[in-house]
Short mmCIF file of C-alpha atoms in Angstrom, two decimals:
data_model
loop_
_atom_site.label_atom_id
_atom_site.label_comp_id
_atom_site.label_asym_id
_atom_site.label_seq_id
_atom_site.Cartn_x
_atom_site.Cartn_y
_atom_site.Cartn_z
CA MET A 1 -13.78 15.68 -26.46
CA ILE A 2 -12.12 18.95 -25.46
CA LEU A 3 -10.15 21.06 -28.00
CA GLY A 4 -9.62 17.98 -30.13
CA LEU A 5 -8.34 15.94 -27.21
CA GLU A 6 -10.10 12.66 -26.55
CA PHE A 7 -9.60 11.42 -23.00
CA PRO A 8 -10.09 7.65 -22.45
CA PRO A 9 -12.84 6.70 -20.01
CA VAL A 10 -11.82 5.41 -16.60
CA SER A 11 -12.68 1.83 -17.61
CA HIS A 12 -10.05 1.98 -20.39
CA VAL A 13 -7.23 2.92 -18.01
CA THR A 14 -8.15 0.69 -15.06
CA GLU A 15 -9.63 -2.46 -16.57
CA TRP A 16 -7.48 -4.62 -18.89
CA PRO A 17 -8.80 -7.57 -20.88
CA THR A 18 -8.15 -11.04 -19.47
CA LEU A 19 -5.30 -12.98 -21.00
CA PHE A 20 -5.95 -16.53 -20.13
CA GLY A 21 -9.08 -18.45 -19.45
CA GLY A 22 -11.51 -15.59 -20.01
CA ASP A 23 -13.65 -14.68 -17.05
CA ALA A 24 -13.14 -18.07 -15.34
CA LEU A 25 -9.63 -17.29 -14.14
CA GLY A 26 -9.72 -13.52 -14.45
CA VAL A 27 -6.01 -13.31 -15.19
CA ASN A 28 -5.22 -10.02 -16.89
CA LYS A 29 -2.10 -7.84 -17.04
CA VAL A 30 -2.81 -6.30 -13.65
CA VAL A 31 -2.82 -9.78 -12.10
CA LEU A 32 0.40 -10.57 -13.92
CA LEU A 33 1.98 -7.44 -12.54
CA MET A 34 0.93 -8.48 -9.02
CA TRP A 35 2.56 -11.87 -9.54
CA ILE A 36 5.71 -10.22 -10.95
CA SER A 37 5.81 -7.85 -7.99
CA ALA A 38 5.69 -10.72 -5.53
CA ALA A 39 8.44 -12.54 -7.45
CA LEU A 40 10.59 -9.36 -7.51
CA VAL A 41 10.24 -8.88 -3.75
CA PHE A 42 11.09 -12.56 -3.12
CA GLY A 43 14.03 -12.36 -5.56
CA LEU A 44 15.38 -9.18 -3.97
CA PHE A 45 15.70 -10.71 -0.52
CA TYR A 46 16.75 -14.11 -1.81
CA ILE A 47 19.68 -12.65 -3.75
CA ALA A 48 20.59 -10.31 -0.92
CA THR A 49 20.80 -13.17 1.59
CA ARG A 50 22.35 -15.79 -0.69
CA GLU A 51 25.93 -14.45 -0.52
CA GLN A 52 26.13 -11.89 2.28
CA LYS A 53 29.24 -9.68 2.44
CA LEU A 54 30.66 -7.81 5.35
CA VAL A 55 30.48 -4.53 3.36
CA PRO A 56 27.07 -4.64 1.57
CA ALA A 57 26.85 -3.56 -2.03
CA GLY A 58 24.31 -3.68 -4.81
CA VAL A 59 21.20 -5.78 -4.02
CA GLN A 60 22.40 -6.57 -0.54
CA ASN A 61 22.78 -2.87 0.21
CA VAL A 62 19.24 -2.12 -1.06
CA ALA A 63 17.77 -4.96 0.97
CA GLU A 64 19.62 -4.11 4.18
CA SER A 65 18.71 -0.44 3.84
CA THR A 66 15.05 -1.35 3.44
CA VAL A 67 15.16 -3.69 6.45
CA GLU A 68 16.80 -1.00 8.60
CA PHE A 69 14.23 1.60 7.49
CA VAL A 70 11.29 -0.60 8.34
CA GLU A 71 12.79 -1.65 11.71
CA ASP A 72 13.95 1.81 12.78
CA GLN A 73 11.33 4.10 11.27
CA ILE A 74 8.22 1.92 11.52
CA VAL A 75 8.55 -0.94 14.03
CA MET A 76 10.58 0.81 16.69
CA GLN A 77 8.76 4.12 16.31
CA THR A 78 5.27 2.59 16.70
CA ILE A 79 5.49 -0.73 18.56
CA GLY A 80 8.94 -0.82 20.17
CA PRO A 81 11.16 -3.86 20.76
CA ASP A 82 8.05 -6.05 21.19
CA GLY A 83 7.24 -5.44 17.52
CA LEU A 84 10.49 -6.81 16.04
CA ARG A 85 8.87 -10.22 15.68
CA TYR A 86 6.40 -8.60 13.26
CA ALA A 87 9.13 -6.84 11.30
CA PRO A 88 9.27 -9.52 8.53
CA PHE A 89 5.56 -9.12 7.87
CA LEU A 90 5.74 -5.35 7.83
CA LEU A 91 8.84 -5.44 5.66
CA THR A 92 7.08 -7.70 3.13
CA LEU A 93 4.09 -5.42 3.18
CA PHE A 94 6.10 -2.25 2.57
CA THR A 95 8.24 -3.65 -0.26
CA PHE A 96 5.34 -5.41 -1.97
CA ILE A 97 3.09 -2.31 -1.90
CA PHE A 98 5.85 -0.08 -3.21
CA THR A 99 6.68 -2.50 -6.04
CA CYS A 100 3.00 -2.68 -7.01
CA ASN A 101 2.73 1.08 -6.93
CA VAL A 102 5.83 1.87 -9.01
CA TRP A 103 4.50 0.07 -12.14
CA GLU A 104 2.64 3.29 -13.03
CA LEU A 105 6.04 4.87 -13.87
CA ILE A 106 7.35 2.01 -16.01
CA PRO A 107 7.01 2.75 -19.76
CA VAL A 108 4.52 0.64 -21.66
CA VAL A 109 3.13 -0.86 -18.45
CA GLN A 110 2.06 2.38 -16.70
CA MET A 111 -0.49 0.80 -14.43
CA PRO A 112 -0.22 0.73 -10.61
CA VAL A 113 -1.56 -2.57 -9.35
CA ASN A 114 -3.08 -0.93 -6.31
CA ALA A 115 -5.23 1.31 -8.51
CA ARG A 116 -7.65 -1.61 -8.43
CA ILE A 117 -9.46 -2.08 -5.16
CA ALA A 118 -9.11 -5.86 -4.90
CA LEU A 119 -5.48 -6.02 -3.81
CA PRO A 120 -5.61 -3.15 -1.30
CA MET A 121 -8.73 -4.66 0.24
CA PHE A 122 -7.10 -8.11 0.46
CA MET A 123 -4.03 -6.67 2.24
CA ALA A 124 -6.28 -4.66 4.55
CA ILE A 125 -8.18 -7.84 5.50
CA VAL A 126 -4.87 -9.60 6.20
CA VAL A 127 -3.83 -6.72 8.53
CA TRP A 128 -7.33 -6.88 10.10
CA CYS A 129 -6.91 -10.61 10.85
CA ILE A 130 -3.39 -10.16 12.24
CA TYR A 131 -4.13 -7.34 14.68
CA HIS A 132 -7.21 -9.15 16.02
CA ILE A 133 -5.29 -12.40 16.41
CA VAL A 134 -2.42 -10.55 18.13
CA GLY A 135 -4.78 -8.75 20.46
CA ILE A 136 -6.65 -11.91 21.45
CA ARG A 137 -3.42 -13.78 21.98
CA HIS A 138 -1.85 -11.07 24.19
CA GLN A 139 -4.90 -10.01 26.09
CA GLY A 140 -7.56 -12.69 25.80
CA PHE A 141 -10.79 -12.41 23.87
CA VAL A 142 -12.89 -10.49 26.40
CA ALA A 143 -10.08 -8.22 27.58
CA TYR A 144 -9.02 -7.38 24.02
CA PHE A 145 -12.44 -6.18 22.87
CA LYS A 146 -13.03 -4.42 26.23
CA ASN A 147 -9.77 -2.46 25.98
CA ALA A 148 -10.35 -1.75 22.29
CA THR A 149 -13.90 -0.43 22.67
CA ILE A 150 -13.88 1.24 26.12
CA PRO A 151 -11.32 4.02 26.27
CA PRO A 152 -10.29 5.10 29.76
CA GLY A 153 -11.95 8.10 31.34
CA VAL A 154 -15.12 8.05 29.27
CA PRO A 155 -18.23 9.31 31.15
CA THR A 156 -20.76 6.56 31.91
CA MET A 157 -23.59 8.39 30.12
CA ILE A 158 -21.93 8.20 26.73
CA LEU A 159 -20.03 4.96 27.24
CA PRO A 160 -22.40 2.79 25.14
CA LEU A 161 -22.19 5.18 22.21
CA VAL A 162 -18.40 5.43 22.44
CA ALA A 163 -18.09 1.63 22.71
CA PHE A 164 -20.26 1.14 19.65
CA ILE A 165 -18.23 3.67 17.62
CA GLU A 166 -14.97 2.06 18.65
CA LEU A 167 -16.24 -1.38 17.80
CA ILE A 168 -17.27 -0.25 14.32
CA GLY A 169 -13.80 1.35 14.06
CA ILE A 170 -11.79 -1.85 14.78
CA LEU A 171 -14.12 -4.09 12.75
CA ILE A 172 -14.96 -1.97 9.70
CA THR A 173 -13.40 1.49 9.58
CA ARG A 174 -9.80 0.50 9.96
CA PRO A 175 -9.58 -2.01 7.10
CA LEU A 176 -11.89 0.06 4.90
CA SER A 177 -9.78 3.22 5.34
CA LEU A 178 -6.55 1.28 4.74
CA ALA A 179 -7.84 -0.13 1.45
CA VAL A 180 -9.60 3.02 0.17
CA ARG A 181 -6.69 5.35 1.01
CA LEU A 182 -4.19 3.29 -0.96
CA PHE A 183 -6.59 2.62 -3.85
CA ALA A 184 -7.81 6.17 -4.22
CA ASN A 185 -4.39 7.78 -4.12
CA MET A 186 -2.93 5.40 -6.70
CA LEU A 187 -5.96 5.67 -9.02
CA ALA A 188 -5.95 9.49 -8.79
CA GLY A 189 -2.25 9.65 -9.66
CA HIS A 190 -2.69 7.18 -12.52
CA LEU A 191 -5.58 9.16 -14.02
CA LEU A 192 -3.56 12.42 -13.66
CA LEU A 193 -0.57 10.93 -15.50
CA VAL A 194 -2.80 9.56 -18.24
CA SER A 195 -4.49 12.93 -18.72
CA PHE A 196 -1.19 14.80 -18.97
CA ALA A 197 0.22 12.13 -21.30
CA VAL A 198 -2.79 12.57 -23.65
CA ILE A 199 -2.42 16.37 -23.61
CA THR A 200 1.37 16.17 -24.21
CA GLN A 201 0.93 13.76 -27.11
CA ALA A 202 -1.72 15.88 -28.76
CA LEU A 203 0.17 19.17 -28.36
CA PHE A 204 3.41 17.65 -29.67
CA ALA A 205 1.50 16.40 -32.70
CA SER A 206 0.48 19.95 -33.53
CA THR A 207 3.55 21.91 -32.35
CA ILE A 208 6.70 20.90 -30.50
CA VAL A 209 6.92 24.24 -28.74
CA GLY A 210 3.32 23.95 -27.46
CA GLY A 211 4.01 20.52 -26.04
CA ALA A 212 7.13 21.50 -24.09
CA LEU A 213 5.33 22.82 -21.02
CA PRO A 214 2.96 19.81 -20.70
CA LEU A 215 5.99 17.51 -21.14
CA ALA A 216 7.84 19.31 -18.35
CA LEU A 217 4.76 19.02 -16.09
CA LEU A 218 4.47 15.34 -17.00
CA VAL A 219 8.10 14.71 -15.96
CA PHE A 220 7.42 16.60 -12.68
CA LEU A 221 4.29 14.56 -12.07
CA MET A 222 6.18 11.32 -12.64
CA ALA A 223 8.75 12.35 -10.04
CA PHE A 224 5.92 13.32 -7.69
CA GLU A 225 4.15 9.99 -8.25
CA LEU A 226 7.36 8.17 -7.33
CA LEU A 227 7.21 9.99 -3.99
CA VAL A 228 3.53 9.07 -3.65
CA ALA A 229 4.35 5.40 -4.36
CA VAL A 230 6.85 5.37 -1.48
CA LEU A 231 4.59 7.46 0.79
CA GLN A 232 1.53 5.28 0.29
CA ALA A 233 3.51 2.13 1.01
CA TYR A 234 4.88 3.79 4.13
CA ILE A 235 1.47 5.01 5.34
CA PHE A 236 -0.18 1.60 4.82
CA THR A 237 2.66 -0.17 6.68
CA ILE A 238 2.92 2.26 9.59
CA LEU A 239 -0.84 2.14 10.19
CA ALA A 240 -0.66 -1.65 10.19
CA ALA A 241 2.08 -1.34 12.82
CA VAL A 242 0.01 1.15 14.82
CA TYR A 243 -2.96 -1.29 14.86
CA ILE A 244 -0.72 -4.16 15.92
CA ASP A 245 0.73 -1.94 18.68
CA SER A 246 -2.77 -1.14 19.94
CA SER A 247 -3.41 -4.91 20.17
CA ILE A 248 -0.19 -5.56 22.07
CA HIS A 249 -0.22 -2.48 24.32
CA PRO A 250 -3.81 -1.41 25.17
CA ALA A 251 -4.43 2.12 26.32
CA HIS A 252 -4.80 2.60 30.08
#
């Protein structure tokens, strides 16, 4: 309690009660938002491809712009033409993460799905499986792990240490950093918005003039969090593309 303002504990803004089946199914509002996000992404591309027009407009324009962004700014910039076959996966990853993130700006809902570690970790594990499978398929099992753990030009004396560090990196550090980066940024933004919302509500209750500045800051933070939602989706997707590229094109 500070100056009459009571801030909710973290558990109150990140953990929502289950709706159906109690702890057995574990279905709460965050899970429902995840399902809705998946349905929205599927619906976006289904509607966009159902009746394609020569001059795109509306949903088709949004979908085609997103596809072009992922192909030009992510796939071609990191993997090259060889990565176009992975563009559908990276496109799905980008749009799904962004949709899950943007819920924190929707009135009443105000909860980014990725502010809970389960979904970011699941997506990181999916990326982990894909870049290992791609690497083994393109290079072979032994060659893949050799190229991934033994950088060229490393002195023989420190080669075992470098190989061990690189092995830990491709097996543990990569997926862990992917998941924690997305989770931590979305949780931090969510807590920041909750704090300013509590302050704004309390100050408006006492005096409208006193609440004007916190309200302006809250609006600015919401615009900033929209940028963060896009940026975190982009970072997660481009890192996934970088890892796939390292599996396709080993360093020499």
